[in-house]
Tab-separated table of C-alpha atoms in Angstrom:
chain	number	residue	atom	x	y	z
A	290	UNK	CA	66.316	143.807	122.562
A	291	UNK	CA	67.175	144.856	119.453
A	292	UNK	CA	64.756	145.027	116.074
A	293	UNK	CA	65.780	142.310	113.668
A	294	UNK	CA	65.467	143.607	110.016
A	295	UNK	CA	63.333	141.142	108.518
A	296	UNK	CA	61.766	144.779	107.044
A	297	UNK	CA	64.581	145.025	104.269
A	298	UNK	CA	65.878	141.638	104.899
A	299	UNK	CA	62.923	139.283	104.862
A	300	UNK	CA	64.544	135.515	105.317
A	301	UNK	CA	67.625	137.058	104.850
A	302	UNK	CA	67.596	138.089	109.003
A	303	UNK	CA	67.795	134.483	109.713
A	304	UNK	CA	69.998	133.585	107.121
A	305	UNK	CA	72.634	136.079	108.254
A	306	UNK	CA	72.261	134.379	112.118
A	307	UNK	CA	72.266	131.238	110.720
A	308	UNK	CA	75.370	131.680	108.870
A	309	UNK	CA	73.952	130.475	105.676
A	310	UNK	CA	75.700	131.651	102.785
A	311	UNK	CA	73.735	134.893	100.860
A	312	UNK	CA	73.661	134.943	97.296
A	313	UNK	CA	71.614	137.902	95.332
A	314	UNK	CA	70.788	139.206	91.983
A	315	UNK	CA	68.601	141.775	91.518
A	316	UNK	CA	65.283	140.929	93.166
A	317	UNK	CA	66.202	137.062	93.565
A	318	UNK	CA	68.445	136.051	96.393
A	319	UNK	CA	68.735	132.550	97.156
A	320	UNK	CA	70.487	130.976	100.491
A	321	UNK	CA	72.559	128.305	101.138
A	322	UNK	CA	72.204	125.516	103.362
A	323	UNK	CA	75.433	125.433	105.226
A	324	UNK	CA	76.516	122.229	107.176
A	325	UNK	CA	73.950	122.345	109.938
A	326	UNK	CA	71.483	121.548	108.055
A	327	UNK	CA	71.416	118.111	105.990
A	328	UNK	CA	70.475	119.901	102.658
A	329	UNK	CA	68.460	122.296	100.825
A	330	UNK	CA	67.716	125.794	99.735
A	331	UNK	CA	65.737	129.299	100.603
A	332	UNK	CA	64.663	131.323	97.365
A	333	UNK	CA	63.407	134.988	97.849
A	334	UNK	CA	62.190	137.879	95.785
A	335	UNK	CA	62.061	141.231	97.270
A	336	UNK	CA	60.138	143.106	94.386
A	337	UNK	CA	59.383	145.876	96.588
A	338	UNK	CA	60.186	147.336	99.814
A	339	UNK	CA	58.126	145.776	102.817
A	340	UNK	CA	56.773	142.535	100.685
A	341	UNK	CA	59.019	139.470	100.520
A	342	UNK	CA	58.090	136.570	98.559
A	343	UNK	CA	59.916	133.250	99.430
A	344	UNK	CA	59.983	129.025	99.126
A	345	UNK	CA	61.871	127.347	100.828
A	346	UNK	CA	62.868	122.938	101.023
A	347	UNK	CA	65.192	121.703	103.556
A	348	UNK	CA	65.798	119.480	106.808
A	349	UNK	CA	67.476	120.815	109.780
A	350	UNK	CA	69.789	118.545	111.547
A	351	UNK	CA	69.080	120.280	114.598
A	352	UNK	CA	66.601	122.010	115.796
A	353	UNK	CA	66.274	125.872	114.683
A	354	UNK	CA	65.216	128.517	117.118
A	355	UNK	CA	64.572	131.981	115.726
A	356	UNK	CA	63.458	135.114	117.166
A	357	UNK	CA	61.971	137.911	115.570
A	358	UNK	CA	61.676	141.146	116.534
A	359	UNK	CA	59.919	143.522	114.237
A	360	UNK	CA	59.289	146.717	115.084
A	361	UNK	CA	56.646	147.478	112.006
A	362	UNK	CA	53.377	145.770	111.556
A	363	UNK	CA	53.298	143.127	108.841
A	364	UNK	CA	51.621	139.546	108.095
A	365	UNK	CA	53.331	135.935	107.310
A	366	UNK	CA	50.867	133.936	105.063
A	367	UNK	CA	52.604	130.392	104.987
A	368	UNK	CA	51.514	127.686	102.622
A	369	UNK	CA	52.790	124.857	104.055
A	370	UNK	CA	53.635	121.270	101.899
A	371	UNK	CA	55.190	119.180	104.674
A	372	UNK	CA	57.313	119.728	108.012
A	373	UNK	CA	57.091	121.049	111.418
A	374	UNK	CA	56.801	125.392	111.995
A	375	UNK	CA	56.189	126.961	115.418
A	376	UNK	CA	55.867	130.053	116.007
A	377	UNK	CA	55.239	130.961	119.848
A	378	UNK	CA	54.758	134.637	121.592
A	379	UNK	CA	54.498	135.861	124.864
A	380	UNK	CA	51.146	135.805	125.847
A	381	UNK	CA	49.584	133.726	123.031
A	382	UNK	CA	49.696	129.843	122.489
A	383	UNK	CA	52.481	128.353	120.511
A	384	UNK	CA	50.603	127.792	117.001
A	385	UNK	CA	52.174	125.243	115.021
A	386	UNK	CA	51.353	125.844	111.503
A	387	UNK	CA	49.624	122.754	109.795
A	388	UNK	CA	49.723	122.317	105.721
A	389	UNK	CA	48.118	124.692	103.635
A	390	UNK	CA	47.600	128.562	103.801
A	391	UNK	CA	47.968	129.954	107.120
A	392	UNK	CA	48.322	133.233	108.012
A	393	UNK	CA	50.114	135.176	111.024
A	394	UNK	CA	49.649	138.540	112.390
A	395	UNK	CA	53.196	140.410	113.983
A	396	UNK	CA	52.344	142.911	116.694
A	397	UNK	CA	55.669	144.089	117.456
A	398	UNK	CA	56.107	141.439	120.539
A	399	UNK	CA	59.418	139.162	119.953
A	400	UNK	CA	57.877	136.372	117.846
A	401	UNK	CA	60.040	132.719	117.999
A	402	UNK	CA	59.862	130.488	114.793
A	403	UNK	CA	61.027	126.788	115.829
A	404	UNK	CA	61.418	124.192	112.676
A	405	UNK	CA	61.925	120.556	114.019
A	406	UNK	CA	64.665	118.667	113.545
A	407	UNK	CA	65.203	115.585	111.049
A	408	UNK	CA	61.743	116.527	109.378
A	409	UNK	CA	61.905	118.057	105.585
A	410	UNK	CA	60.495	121.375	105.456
A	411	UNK	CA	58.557	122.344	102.434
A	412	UNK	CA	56.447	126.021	102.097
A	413	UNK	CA	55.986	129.321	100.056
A	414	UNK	CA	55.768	132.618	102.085
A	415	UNK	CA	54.488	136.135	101.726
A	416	UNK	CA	56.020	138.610	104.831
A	417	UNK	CA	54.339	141.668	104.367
A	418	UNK	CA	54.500	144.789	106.022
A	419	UNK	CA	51.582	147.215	106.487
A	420	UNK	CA	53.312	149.874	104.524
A	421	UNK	CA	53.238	147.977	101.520
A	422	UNK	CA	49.836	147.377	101.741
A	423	UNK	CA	49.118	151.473	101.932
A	424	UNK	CA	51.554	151.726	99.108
A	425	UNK	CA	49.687	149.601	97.019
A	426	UNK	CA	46.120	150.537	97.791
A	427	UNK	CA	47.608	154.562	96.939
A	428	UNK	CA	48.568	153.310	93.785
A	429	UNK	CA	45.434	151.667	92.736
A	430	UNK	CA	43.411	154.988	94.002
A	431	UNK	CA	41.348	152.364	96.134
A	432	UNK	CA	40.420	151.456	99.745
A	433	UNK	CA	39.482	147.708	101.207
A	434	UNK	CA	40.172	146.281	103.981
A	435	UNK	CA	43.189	144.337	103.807
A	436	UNK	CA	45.529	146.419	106.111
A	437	UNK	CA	47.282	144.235	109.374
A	438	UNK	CA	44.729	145.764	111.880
A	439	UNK	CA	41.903	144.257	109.040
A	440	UNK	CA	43.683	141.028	109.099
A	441	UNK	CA	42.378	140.631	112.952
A	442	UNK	CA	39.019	139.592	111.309
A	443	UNK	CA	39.995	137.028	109.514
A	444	UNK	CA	39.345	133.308	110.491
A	445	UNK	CA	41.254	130.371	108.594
A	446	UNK	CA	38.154	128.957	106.908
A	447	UNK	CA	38.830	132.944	105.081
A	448	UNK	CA	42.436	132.091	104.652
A	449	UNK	CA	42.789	128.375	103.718
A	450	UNK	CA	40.563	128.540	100.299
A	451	UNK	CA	41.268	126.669	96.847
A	452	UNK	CA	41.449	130.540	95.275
A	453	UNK	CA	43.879	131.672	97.766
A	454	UNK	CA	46.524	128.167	97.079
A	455	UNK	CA	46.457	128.500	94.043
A	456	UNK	CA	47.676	132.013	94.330
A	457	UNK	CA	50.277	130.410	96.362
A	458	UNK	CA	51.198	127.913	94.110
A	459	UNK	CA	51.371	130.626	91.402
A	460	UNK	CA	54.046	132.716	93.917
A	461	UNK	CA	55.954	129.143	94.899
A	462	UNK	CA	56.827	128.375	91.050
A	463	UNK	CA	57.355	131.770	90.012
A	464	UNK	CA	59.796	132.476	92.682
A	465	UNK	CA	61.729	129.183	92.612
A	466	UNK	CA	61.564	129.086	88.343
A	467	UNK	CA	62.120	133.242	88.127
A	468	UNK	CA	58.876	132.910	86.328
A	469	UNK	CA	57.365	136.373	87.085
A	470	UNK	CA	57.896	139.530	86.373
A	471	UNK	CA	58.652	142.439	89.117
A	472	UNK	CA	54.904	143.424	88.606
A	473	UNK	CA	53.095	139.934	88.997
A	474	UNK	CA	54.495	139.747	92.856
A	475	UNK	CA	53.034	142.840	93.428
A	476	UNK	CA	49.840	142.077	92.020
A	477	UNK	CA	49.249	138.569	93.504
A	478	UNK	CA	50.231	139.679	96.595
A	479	UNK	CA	47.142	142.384	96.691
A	480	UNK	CA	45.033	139.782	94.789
A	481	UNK	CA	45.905	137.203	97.923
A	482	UNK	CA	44.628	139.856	100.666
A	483	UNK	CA	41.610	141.063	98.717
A	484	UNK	CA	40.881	137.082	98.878
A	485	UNK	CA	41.010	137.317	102.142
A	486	UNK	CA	38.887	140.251	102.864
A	487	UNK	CA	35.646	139.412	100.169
A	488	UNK	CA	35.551	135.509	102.161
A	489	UNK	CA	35.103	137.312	105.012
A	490	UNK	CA	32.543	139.531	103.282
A	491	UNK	CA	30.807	136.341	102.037
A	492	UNK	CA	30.379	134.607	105.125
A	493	UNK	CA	29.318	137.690	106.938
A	494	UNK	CA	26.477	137.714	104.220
A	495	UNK	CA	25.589	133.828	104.539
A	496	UNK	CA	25.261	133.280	108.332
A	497	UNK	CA	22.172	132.545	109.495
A	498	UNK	CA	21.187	133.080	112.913
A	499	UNK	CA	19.164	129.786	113.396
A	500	UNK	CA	22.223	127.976	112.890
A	501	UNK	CA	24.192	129.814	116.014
A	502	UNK	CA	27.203	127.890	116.854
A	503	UNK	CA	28.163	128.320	120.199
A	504	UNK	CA	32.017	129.106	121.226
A	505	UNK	CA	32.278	125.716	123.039
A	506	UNK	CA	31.230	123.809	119.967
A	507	UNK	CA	33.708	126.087	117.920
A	508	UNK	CA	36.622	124.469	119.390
A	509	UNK	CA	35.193	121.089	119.150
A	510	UNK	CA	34.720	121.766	114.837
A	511	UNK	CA	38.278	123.281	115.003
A	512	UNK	CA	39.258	119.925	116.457
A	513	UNK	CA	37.682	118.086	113.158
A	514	UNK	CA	38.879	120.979	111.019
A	515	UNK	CA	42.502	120.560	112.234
A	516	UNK	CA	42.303	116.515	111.993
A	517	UNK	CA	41.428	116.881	108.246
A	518	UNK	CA	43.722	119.113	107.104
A	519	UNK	CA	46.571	117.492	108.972
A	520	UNK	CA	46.368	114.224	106.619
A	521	UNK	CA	43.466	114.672	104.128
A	522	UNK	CA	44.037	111.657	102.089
A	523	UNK	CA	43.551	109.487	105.240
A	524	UNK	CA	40.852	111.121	106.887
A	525	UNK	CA	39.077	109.398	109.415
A	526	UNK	CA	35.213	108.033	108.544
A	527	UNK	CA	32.244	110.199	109.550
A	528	UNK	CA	31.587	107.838	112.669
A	529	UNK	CA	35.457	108.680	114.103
A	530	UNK	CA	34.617	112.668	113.404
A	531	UNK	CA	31.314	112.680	115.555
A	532	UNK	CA	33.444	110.957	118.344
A	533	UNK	CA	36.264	113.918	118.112
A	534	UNK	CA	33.499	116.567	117.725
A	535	UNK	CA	31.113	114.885	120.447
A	536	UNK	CA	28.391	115.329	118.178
A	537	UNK	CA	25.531	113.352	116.194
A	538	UNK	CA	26.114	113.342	112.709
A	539	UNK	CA	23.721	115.360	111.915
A	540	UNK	CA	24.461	117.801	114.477
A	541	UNK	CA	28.001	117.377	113.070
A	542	UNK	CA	26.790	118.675	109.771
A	543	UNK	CA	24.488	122.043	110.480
A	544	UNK	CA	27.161	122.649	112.600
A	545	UNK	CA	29.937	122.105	110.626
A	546	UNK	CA	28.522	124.326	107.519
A	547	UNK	CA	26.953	127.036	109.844
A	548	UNK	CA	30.631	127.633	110.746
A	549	UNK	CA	32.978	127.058	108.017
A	550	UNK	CA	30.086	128.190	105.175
A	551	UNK	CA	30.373	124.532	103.472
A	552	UNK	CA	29.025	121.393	104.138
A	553	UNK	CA	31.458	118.414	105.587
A	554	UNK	CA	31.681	116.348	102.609
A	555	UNK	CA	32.514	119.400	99.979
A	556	UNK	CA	35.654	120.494	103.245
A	557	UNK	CA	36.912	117.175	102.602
A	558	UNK	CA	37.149	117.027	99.062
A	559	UNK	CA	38.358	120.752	98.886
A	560	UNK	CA	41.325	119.569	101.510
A	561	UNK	CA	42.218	116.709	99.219
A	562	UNK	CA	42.486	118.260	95.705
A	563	UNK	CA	44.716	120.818	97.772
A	564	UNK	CA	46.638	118.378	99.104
A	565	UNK	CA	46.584	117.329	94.927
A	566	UNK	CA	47.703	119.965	94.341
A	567	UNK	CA	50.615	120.024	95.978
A	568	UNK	CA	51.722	116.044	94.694
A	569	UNK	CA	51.365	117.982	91.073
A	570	UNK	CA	54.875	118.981	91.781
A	571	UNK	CA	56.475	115.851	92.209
A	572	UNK	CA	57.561	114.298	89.333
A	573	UNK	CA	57.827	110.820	89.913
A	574	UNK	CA	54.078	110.717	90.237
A	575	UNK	CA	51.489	110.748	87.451
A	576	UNK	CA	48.092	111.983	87.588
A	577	UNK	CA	47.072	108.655	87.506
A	578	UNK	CA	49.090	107.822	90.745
A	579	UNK	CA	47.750	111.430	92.135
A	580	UNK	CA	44.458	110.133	91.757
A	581	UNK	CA	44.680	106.859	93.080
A	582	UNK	CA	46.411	108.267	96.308
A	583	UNK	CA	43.349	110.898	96.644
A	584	UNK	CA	40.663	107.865	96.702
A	585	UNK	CA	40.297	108.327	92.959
A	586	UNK	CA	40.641	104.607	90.939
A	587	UNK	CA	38.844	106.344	87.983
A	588	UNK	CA	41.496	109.139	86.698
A	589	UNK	CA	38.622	111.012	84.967
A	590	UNK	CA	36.222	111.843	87.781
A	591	UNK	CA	39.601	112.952	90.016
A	592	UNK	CA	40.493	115.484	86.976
A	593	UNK	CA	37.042	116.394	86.687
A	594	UNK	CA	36.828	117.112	90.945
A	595	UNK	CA	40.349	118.463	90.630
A	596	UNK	CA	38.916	121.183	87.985
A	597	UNK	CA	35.657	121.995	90.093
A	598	UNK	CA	37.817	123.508	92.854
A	599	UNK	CA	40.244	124.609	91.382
A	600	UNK	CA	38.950	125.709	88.101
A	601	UNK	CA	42.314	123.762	86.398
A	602	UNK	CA	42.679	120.775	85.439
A	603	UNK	CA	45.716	118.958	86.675
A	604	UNK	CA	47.397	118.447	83.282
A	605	UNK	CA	47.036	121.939	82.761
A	606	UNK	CA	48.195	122.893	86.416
A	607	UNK	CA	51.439	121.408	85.377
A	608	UNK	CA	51.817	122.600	82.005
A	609	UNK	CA	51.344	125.895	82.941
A	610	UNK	CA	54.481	125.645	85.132
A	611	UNK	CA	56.569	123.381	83.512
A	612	UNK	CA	56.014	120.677	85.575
């Protein structure tokens, strides 16, 4: 099999299968839905070799099946606003990627992506490639661990943070607005990993041993993790999550902070004013109607939750992209 180029290329490998029609300038190339697909678009910035910045919104009419094959090491961090991504590999489970940041490591095996039909797609993307990452921690005369084989370490509860989405959101307006300058992609991509790496560092430090959590009861807070994040605004009462874990509620609790380093309650609102976050860019809705839908009927106390974790506040999330 041959090595698709997704090193120079980025989305631009699939675009070229895909037939969609390929329109650059400068760093900024944007793609074309062509008739397969109901409607849409693919923006990109390539603002230096081996790091690709991207959002994307469309809805496939059929189903899209695309493999990768990628001969150099490199990450996908995916922060996903609605639809259906797969990505499967031989030997590994298929891992369909639910909303928010997610992150996935390329080995050099043929990786498939698989986007549902009839379902609109909505993320931002980072692809990059582990000589980036060398290039830009030569640059800076600095060493940390954010390299692909350091990305190994890191767990989703170091991934999916308020910090890290908002980095995101910063990448998914500046690409689709050509906000940024060549500079500002290069620096919140390194900001983004070094987020990464110190929440790893953090929960290494606060993990106590009394509160052991054993592998079986892992996947059981994954299961509750996953639920929540799937559909935050309608999340399930406390009595519904100690059925899924097939715990007490208070074993729910130790169990659920010894893991994920927070308790329950503060996971849940964290999941909602991302999921806040990401209604900020519709315009149709006002914070007012944000709030409401996020279990909010006072619009103060959702601004002032909304500013707690994010350290924003959602009038001045918008104004600061024009939204």
């Amino acid at each position: 099999m041959e090595y698709t180029n997704e090193f120079e290329l980025g989305w631009g490998a699939m675009a070229e299968q895909a037939g969609l029609k390929i329109n650059r300038n400068g760093l900024y190339t944007y793609y074309e839905i062509p008739d397969i697909w109901e409607n849409g678009w693919i923006m990109e910035v390539t603002p230096a070799e081996g790091l690709h910045v991207a959002s994307a919104w469309f809805t496939a009419k059929e189903q899209i099946e695309y493999t990768m094959h990628i001969e150099k090491p490199c990450l996908w961090i995916f922060c996903i606003d609605q639809g259906s991504l797969t990505f499967t590999q031989r030997g590994k489970p298929a891992r369909k990627l639910c909303p928010f940041t997610q992150l996935y490591i390329s080995n050099g095996k043929p990786l498939r992506l698989s986007i549902a039909a009839g379902e609109p797609v909505c993320f931002t993307s980072l692809l990059i490639f582990d000589s980036w990452i060398e290039t830009f921690l030569g640059a800076n005369g600095i060493s940390y661990p954010i390299r692909v084989s350091d990305a190994k370490h890191w767990l989703p509860a170091h991934v999916d943070t308020p910090l890290a989405m908002l980095v995101m959101e910063q990448l998914r307006w500046g690409v689709r607005g050509n906000r940024l300058p060549q500079l500002a992609y290069l620096c919140k991509a390194g900001e983004l990993l070094c987020l990464f790496a110190h929440a790893l560092d953090q929960a290494r430090y606060k993990r106590q041993r009394r509160h052991y959590v054993t592998w079986e009861n892992e996947q059981k807070l994954f299961r509750v993790r996953e639920l929540i994040d799937k559909d935050p605004l309608n999340t399930p009462g406390t009595e519904a999550l100690c059925q899924l874990a097939e715990m007490s509620e208070s074993k729910l609790r130790i169990a659920f902070k010894a893991l994920y380093g927070k308790p329950l309650y503060a996971y849940i609102r964290e999941a909602v004013m991302k999921r806040a976050m990401q209604l900020l860019a519709y315009d149709e809705l006002s914070i007012k109607n944000i709030a409401a839908r996020c279990g909010y009927e006072n619009p103060a106390k959702f601004t002032a939750a909304f500013k707690d974790v994010h350290g924003i506040t959602p009038s001045a999330f918008r104004k600061g992209f024009g939204l």
